[in-house]
PDB file of C-alpha atoms in Angstrom:
ATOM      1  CA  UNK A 948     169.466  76.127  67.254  1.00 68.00           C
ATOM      2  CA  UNK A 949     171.586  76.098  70.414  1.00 66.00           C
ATOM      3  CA  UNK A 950     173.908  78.617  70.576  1.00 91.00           C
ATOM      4  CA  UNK A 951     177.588  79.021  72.879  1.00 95.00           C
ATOM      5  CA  UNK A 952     179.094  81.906  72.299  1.00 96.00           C
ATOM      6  CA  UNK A 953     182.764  82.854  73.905  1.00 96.00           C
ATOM      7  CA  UNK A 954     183.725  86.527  74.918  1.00 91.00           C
ATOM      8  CA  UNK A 955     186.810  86.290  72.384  1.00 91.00           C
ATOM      9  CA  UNK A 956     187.980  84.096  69.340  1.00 93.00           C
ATOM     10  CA  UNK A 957     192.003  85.485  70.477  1.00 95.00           C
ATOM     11  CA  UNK A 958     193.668  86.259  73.575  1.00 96.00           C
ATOM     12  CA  UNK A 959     196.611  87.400  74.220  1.00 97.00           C
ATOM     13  CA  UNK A 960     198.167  87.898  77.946  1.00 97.00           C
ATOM     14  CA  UNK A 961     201.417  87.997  79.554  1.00 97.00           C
ATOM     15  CA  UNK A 962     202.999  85.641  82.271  1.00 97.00           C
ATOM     16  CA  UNK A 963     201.375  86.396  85.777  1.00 97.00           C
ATOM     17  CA  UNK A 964     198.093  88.110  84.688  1.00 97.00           C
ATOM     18  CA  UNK A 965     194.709  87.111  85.497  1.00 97.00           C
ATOM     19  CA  UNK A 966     192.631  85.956  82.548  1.00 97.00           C
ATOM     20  CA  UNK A 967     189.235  85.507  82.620  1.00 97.00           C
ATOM     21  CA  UNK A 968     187.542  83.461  79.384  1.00 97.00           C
ATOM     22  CA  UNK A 969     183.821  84.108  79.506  1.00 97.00           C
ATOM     23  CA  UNK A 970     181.043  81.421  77.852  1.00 97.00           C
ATOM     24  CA  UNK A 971     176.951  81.606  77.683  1.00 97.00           C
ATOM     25  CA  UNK A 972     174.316  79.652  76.170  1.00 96.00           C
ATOM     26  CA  UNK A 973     170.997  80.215  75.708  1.00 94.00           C
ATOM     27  CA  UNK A 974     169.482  77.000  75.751  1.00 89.00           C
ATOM     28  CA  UNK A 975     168.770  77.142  79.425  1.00 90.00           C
ATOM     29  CA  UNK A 976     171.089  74.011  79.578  1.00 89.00           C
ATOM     30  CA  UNK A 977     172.218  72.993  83.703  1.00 89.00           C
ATOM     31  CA  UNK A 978     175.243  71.557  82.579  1.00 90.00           C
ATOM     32  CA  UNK A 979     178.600  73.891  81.424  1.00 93.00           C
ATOM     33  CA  UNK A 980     182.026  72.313  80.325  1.00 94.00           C
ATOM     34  CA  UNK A 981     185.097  74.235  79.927  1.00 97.00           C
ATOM     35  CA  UNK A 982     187.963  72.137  77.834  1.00 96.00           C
ATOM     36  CA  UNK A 983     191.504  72.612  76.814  1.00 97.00           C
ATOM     37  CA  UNK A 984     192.490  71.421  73.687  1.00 95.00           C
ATOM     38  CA  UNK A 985     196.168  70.795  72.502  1.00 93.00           C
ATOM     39  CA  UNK A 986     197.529  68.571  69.687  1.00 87.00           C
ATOM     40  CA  UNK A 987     197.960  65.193  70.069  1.00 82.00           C
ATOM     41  CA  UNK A 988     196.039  65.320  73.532  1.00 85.00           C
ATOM     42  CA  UNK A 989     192.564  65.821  72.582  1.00 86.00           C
ATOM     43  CA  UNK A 990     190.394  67.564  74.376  1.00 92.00           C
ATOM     44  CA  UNK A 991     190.739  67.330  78.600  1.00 93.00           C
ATOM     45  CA  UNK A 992     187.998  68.748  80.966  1.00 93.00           C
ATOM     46  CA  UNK A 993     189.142  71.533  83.150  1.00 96.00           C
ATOM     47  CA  UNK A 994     186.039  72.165  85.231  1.00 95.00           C
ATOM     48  CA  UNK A 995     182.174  71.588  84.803  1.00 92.00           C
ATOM     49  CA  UNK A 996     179.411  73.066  86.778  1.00 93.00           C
ATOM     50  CA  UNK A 997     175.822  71.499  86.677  1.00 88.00           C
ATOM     51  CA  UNK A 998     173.596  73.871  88.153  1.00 89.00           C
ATOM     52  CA  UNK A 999     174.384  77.614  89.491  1.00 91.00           C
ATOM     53  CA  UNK A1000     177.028  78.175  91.775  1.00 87.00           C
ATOM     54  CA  UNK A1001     177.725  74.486  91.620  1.00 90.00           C
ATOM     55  CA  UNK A1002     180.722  73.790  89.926  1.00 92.00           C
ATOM     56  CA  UNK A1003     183.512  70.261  89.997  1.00 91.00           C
ATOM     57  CA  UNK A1004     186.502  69.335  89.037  1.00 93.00           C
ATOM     58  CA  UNK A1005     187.593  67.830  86.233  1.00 91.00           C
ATOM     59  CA  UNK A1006     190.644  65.444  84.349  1.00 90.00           C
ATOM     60  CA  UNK A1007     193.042  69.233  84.613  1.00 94.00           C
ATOM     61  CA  UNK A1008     192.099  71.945  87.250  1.00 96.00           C
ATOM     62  CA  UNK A1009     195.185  73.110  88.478  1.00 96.00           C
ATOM     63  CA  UNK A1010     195.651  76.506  87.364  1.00 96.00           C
ATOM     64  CA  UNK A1011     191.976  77.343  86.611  1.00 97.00           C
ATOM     65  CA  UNK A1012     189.023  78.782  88.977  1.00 97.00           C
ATOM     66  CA  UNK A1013     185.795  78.784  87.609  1.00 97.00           C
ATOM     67  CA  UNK A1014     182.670  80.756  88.169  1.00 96.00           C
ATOM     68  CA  UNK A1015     178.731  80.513  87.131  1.00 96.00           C
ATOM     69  CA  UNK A1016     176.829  83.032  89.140  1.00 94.00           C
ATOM     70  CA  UNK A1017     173.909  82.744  86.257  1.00 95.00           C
ATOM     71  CA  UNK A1018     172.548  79.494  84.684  1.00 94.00           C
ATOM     72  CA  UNK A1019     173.607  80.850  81.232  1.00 96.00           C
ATOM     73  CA  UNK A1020     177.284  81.729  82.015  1.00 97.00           C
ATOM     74  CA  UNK A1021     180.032  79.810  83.126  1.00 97.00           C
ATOM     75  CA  UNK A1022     183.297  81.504  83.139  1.00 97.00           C
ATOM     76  CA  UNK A1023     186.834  80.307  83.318  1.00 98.00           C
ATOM     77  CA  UNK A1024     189.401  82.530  85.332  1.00 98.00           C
ATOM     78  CA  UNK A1025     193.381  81.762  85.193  1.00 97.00           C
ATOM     79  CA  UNK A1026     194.404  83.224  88.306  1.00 94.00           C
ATOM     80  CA  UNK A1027     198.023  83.993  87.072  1.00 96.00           C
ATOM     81  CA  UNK A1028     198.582  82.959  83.577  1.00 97.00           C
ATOM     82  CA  UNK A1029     201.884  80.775  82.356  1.00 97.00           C
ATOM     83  CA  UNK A1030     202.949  79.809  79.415  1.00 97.00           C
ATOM     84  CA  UNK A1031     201.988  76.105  79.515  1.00 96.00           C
ATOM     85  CA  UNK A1032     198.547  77.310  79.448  1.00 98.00           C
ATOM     86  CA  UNK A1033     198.563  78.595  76.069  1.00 97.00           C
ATOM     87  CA  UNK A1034     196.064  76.488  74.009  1.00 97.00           C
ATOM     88  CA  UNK A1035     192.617  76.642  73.315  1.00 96.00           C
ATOM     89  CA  UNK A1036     189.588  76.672  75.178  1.00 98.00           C
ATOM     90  CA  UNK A1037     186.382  75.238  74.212  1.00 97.00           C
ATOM     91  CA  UNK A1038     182.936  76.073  76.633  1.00 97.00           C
ATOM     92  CA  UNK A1039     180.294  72.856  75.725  1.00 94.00           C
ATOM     93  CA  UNK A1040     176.564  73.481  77.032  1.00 92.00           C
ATOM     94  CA  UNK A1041     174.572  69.832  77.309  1.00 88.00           C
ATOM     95  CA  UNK A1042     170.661  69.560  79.328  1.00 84.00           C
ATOM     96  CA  UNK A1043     170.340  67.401  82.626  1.00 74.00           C
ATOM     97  CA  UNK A1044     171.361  64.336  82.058  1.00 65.00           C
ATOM     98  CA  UNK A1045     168.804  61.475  81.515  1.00 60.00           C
ATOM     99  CA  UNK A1046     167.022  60.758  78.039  1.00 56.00           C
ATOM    100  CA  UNK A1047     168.102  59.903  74.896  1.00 54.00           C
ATOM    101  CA  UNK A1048     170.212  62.458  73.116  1.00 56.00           C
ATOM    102  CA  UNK A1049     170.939  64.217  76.592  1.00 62.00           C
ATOM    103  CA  UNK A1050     174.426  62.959  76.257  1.00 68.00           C
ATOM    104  CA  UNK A1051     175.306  66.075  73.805  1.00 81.00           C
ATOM    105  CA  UNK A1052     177.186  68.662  73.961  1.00 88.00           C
ATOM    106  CA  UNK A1053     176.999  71.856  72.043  1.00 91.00           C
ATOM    107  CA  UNK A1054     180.634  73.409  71.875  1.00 94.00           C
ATOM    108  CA  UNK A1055     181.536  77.706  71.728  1.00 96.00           C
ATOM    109  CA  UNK A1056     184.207  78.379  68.922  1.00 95.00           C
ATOM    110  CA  UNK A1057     186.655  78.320  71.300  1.00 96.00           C
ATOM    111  CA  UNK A1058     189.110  80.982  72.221  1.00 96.00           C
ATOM    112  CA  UNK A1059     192.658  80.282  71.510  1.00 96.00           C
ATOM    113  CA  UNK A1060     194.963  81.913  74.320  1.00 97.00           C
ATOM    114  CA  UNK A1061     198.608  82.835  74.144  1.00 97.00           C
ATOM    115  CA  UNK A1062     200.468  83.658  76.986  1.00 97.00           C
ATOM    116  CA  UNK A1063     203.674  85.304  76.312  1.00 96.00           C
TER     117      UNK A1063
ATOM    118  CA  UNK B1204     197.206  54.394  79.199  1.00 69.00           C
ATOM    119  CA  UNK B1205     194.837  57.219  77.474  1.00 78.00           C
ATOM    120  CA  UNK B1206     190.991  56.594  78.548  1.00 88.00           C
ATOM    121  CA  UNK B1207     190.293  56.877  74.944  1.00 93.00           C
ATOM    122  CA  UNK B1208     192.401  55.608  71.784  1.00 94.00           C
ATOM    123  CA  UNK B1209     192.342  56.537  68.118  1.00 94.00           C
ATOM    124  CA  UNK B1210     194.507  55.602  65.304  1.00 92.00           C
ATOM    125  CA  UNK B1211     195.446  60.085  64.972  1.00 91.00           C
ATOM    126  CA  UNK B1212     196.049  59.432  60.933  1.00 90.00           C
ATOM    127  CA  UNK B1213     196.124  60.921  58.273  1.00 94.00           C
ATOM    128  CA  UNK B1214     193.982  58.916  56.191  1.00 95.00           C
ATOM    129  CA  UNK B1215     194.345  60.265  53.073  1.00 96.00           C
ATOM    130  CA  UNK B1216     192.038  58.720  50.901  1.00 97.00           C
ATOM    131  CA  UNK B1217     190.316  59.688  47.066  1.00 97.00           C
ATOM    132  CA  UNK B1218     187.155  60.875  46.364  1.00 97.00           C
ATOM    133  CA  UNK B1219     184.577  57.641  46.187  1.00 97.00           C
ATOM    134  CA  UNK B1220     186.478  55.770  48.822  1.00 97.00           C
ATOM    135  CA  UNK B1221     185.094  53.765  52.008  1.00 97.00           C
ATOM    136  CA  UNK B1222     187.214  54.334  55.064  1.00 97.00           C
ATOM    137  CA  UNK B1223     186.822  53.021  58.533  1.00 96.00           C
ATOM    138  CA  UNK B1224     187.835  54.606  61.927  1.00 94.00           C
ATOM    139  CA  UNK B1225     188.085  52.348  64.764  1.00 94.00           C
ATOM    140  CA  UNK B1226     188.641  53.224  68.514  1.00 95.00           C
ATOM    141  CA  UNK B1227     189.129  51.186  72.041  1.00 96.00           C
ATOM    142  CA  UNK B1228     187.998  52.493  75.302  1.00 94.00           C
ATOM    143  CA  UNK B1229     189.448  51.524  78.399  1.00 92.00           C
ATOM    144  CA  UNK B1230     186.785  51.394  81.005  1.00 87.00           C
ATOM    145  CA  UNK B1231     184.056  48.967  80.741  1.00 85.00           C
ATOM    146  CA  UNK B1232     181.284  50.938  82.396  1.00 84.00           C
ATOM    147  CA  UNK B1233     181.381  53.540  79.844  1.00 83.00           C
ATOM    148  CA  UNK B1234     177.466  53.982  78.828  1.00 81.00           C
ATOM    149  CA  UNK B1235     176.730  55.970  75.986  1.00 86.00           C
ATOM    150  CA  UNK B1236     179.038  56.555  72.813  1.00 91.00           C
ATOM    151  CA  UNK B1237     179.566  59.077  70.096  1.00 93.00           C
ATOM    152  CA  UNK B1238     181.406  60.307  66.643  1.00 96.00           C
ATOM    153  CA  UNK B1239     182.050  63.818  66.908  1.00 96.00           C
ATOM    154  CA  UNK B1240     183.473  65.842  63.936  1.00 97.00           C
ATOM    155  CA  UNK B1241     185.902  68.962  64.328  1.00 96.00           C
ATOM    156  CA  UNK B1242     186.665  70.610  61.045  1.00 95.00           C
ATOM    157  CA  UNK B1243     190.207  72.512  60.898  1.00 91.00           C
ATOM    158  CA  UNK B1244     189.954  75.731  63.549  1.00 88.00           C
ATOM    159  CA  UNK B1245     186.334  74.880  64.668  1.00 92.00           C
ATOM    160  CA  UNK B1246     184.610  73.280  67.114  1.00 93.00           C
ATOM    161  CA  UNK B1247     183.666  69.868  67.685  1.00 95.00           C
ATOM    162  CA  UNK B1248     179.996  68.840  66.478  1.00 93.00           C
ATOM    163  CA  UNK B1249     178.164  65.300  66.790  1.00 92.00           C
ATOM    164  CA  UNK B1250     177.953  63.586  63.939  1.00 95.00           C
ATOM    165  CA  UNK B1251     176.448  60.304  65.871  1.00 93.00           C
ATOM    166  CA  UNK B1252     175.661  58.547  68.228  1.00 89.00           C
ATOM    167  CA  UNK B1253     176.316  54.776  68.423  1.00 90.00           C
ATOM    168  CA  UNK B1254     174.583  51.733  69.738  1.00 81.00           C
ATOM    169  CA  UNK B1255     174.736  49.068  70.371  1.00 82.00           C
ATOM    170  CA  UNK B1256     172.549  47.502  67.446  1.00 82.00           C
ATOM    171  CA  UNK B1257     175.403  49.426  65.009  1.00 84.00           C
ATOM    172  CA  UNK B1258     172.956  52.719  63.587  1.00 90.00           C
ATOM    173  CA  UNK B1259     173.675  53.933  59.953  1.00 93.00           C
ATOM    174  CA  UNK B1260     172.876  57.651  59.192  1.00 93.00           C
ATOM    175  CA  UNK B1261     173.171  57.965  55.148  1.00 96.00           C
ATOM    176  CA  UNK B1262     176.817  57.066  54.217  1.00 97.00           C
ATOM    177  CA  UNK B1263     178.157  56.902  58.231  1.00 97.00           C
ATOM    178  CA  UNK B1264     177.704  54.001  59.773  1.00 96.00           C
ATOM    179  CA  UNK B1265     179.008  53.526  63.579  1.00 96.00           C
ATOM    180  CA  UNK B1266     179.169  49.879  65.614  1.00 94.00           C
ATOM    181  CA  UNK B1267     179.803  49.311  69.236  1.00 94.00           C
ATOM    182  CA  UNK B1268     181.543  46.488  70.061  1.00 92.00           C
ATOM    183  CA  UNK B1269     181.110  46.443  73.660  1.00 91.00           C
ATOM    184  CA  UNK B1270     182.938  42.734  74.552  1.00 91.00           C
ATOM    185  CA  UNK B1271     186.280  43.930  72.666  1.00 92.00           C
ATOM    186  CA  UNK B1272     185.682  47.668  73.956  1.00 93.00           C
ATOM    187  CA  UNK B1273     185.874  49.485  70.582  1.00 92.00           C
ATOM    188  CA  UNK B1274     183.612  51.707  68.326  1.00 95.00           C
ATOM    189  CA  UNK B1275     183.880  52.110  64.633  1.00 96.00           C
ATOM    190  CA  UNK B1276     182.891  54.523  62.147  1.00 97.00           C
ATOM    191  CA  UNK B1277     182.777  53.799  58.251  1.00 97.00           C
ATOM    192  CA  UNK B1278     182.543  56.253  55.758  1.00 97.00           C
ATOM    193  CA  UNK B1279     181.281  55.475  52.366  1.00 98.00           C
ATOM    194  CA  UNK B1280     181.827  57.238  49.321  1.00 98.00           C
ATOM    195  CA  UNK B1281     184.180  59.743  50.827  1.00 98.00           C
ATOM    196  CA  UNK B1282     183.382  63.361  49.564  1.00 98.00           C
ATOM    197  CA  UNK B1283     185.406  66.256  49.900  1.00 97.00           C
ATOM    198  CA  UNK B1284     183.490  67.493  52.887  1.00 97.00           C
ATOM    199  CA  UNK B1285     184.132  65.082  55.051  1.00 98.00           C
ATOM    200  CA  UNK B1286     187.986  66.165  55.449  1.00 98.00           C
ATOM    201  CA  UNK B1287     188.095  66.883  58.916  1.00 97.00           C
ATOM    202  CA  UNK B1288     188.987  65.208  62.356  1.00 97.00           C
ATOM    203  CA  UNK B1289     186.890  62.957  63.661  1.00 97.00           C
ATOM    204  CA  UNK B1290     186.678  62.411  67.621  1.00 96.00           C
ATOM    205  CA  UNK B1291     185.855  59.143  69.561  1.00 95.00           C
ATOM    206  CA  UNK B1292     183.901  60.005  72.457  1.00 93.00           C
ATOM    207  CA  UNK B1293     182.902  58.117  75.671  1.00 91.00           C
ATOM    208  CA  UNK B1294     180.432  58.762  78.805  1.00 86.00           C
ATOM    209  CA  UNK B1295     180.459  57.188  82.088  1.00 75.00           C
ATOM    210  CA  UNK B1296     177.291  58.851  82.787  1.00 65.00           C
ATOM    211  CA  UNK B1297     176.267  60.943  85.448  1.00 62.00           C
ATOM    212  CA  UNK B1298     176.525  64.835  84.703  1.00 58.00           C
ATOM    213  CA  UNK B1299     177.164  64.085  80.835  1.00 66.00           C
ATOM    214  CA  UNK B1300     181.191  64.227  81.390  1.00 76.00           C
ATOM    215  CA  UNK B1301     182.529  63.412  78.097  1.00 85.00           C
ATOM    216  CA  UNK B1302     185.900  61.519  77.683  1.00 89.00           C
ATOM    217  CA  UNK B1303     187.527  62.370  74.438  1.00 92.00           C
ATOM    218  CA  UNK B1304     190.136  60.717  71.766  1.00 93.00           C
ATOM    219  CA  UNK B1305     192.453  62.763  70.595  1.00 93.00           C
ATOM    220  CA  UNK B1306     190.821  62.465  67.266  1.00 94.00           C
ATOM    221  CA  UNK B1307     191.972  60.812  63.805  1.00 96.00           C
ATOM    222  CA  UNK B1308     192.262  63.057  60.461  1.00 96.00           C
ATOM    223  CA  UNK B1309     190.880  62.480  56.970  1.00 97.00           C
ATOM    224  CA  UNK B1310     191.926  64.116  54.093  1.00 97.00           C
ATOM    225  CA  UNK B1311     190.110  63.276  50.826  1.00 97.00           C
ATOM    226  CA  UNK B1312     191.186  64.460  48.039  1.00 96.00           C
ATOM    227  CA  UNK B1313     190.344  64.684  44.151  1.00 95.00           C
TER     228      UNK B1313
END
């Protein structure tokens, strides 16, 4: 079974620190995904990175910084948290793209933030 | 207008029921399509795929309707279980970026 783990099911972090949300998989999957989820919204893409030290942009990036020095970890860094960013974050692990059933993703249990 | 559009519910429906989700798209070179499910405080997980022939996995069944730009998802003989969100979910290819609905909610109940 693929799994995604996440460094922490709750955060909690004041107004101006810097965050950092941590994801691996060990599927040896290229592709990494970090999402925000909020009601009503769905999920939105905040950054994805398909190979090491590769990494784009997604729907939502302003805000984040992302890092993936290893294939297996891709992590998520709020440079100085706010209060709008309070939600939760989902990591999602899928292989190259190309073949049927490529297309998935396998999602991390998420880590819902607060920032006070 | 959102990329992605689903009806968010509640559907409550009994035990036994058949209930159908539908949900439009917006841009016509979207390639591959999916049902995700996302039970309360979890994450999402596939449930299925859908293609274009319409593809049936026991009591799911999912069409593409590619002309009008929407996907469906019926649900026979609701159980229980199957309370949970369920998320509309395009690709426009390339590096597998997913474009998600903001989900619509089934309750069944007893």
């Amino acid at each position: 079974d693929v799994k995604v783990t996440q460094s922490s099911r709750y955060l909690v972090k004041r107004t101006g620190e810097k965050v950092f949300l941590e994801c691996v998989q060990d599927m040896d999957h290229e592709n990494m995904f970090w999402y925000r989820q909020d009601p009503g919204l769905g999920l939105r893409l905040i950054y994805f990175s398909y190979d090491v030290k590769m990494k784009e942009k997604g729907d939502i990036p302003e805000g984040y910084s992302v890092s993936r020095e290893k294939k297996e970890r891709f992590s998520l860094i709020l440079e100085s948290a706010s209060t709008n960013q309070t939600s939760m974050y989902l990591c999602a692990s899928s292989p190259i793209a190309g073949g049927p059933g490529t297309d998935t993703q396998y999602f991390g249990p998420g880590t819902r933030l607060t920032v006070l | 207008r959102k990329e992605v559009e689903q009806d968010p519910g509640p559907f409550n429906v009994p035990e036994g029921a058949t209930v159908a989700f539908n949900c439009t798209y917006s841009n016509s070179a979207s390639q591959s399509f999916f049902w995700y499910r996302q039970d309360c405080r979890k994450e999402p997980k596939l449930l299925m795929s859908v293609y274009s022939s319409g593809n049936e996995d026991g009591r799911f069944t999912a069409q593409l309707n590619r002309a009008s730009q929407y996907i469906s998802l019926l649900i026979r003989d609701s159980k229980l279980s199957d309370s949970a969100t369920y998320l509309c979910v395009v690709t426009l290819g390339g590096y597998n970026k997913l474009i998600f609905g903001a989900g619509t909610r089934l309750a069944v109940h007893p």
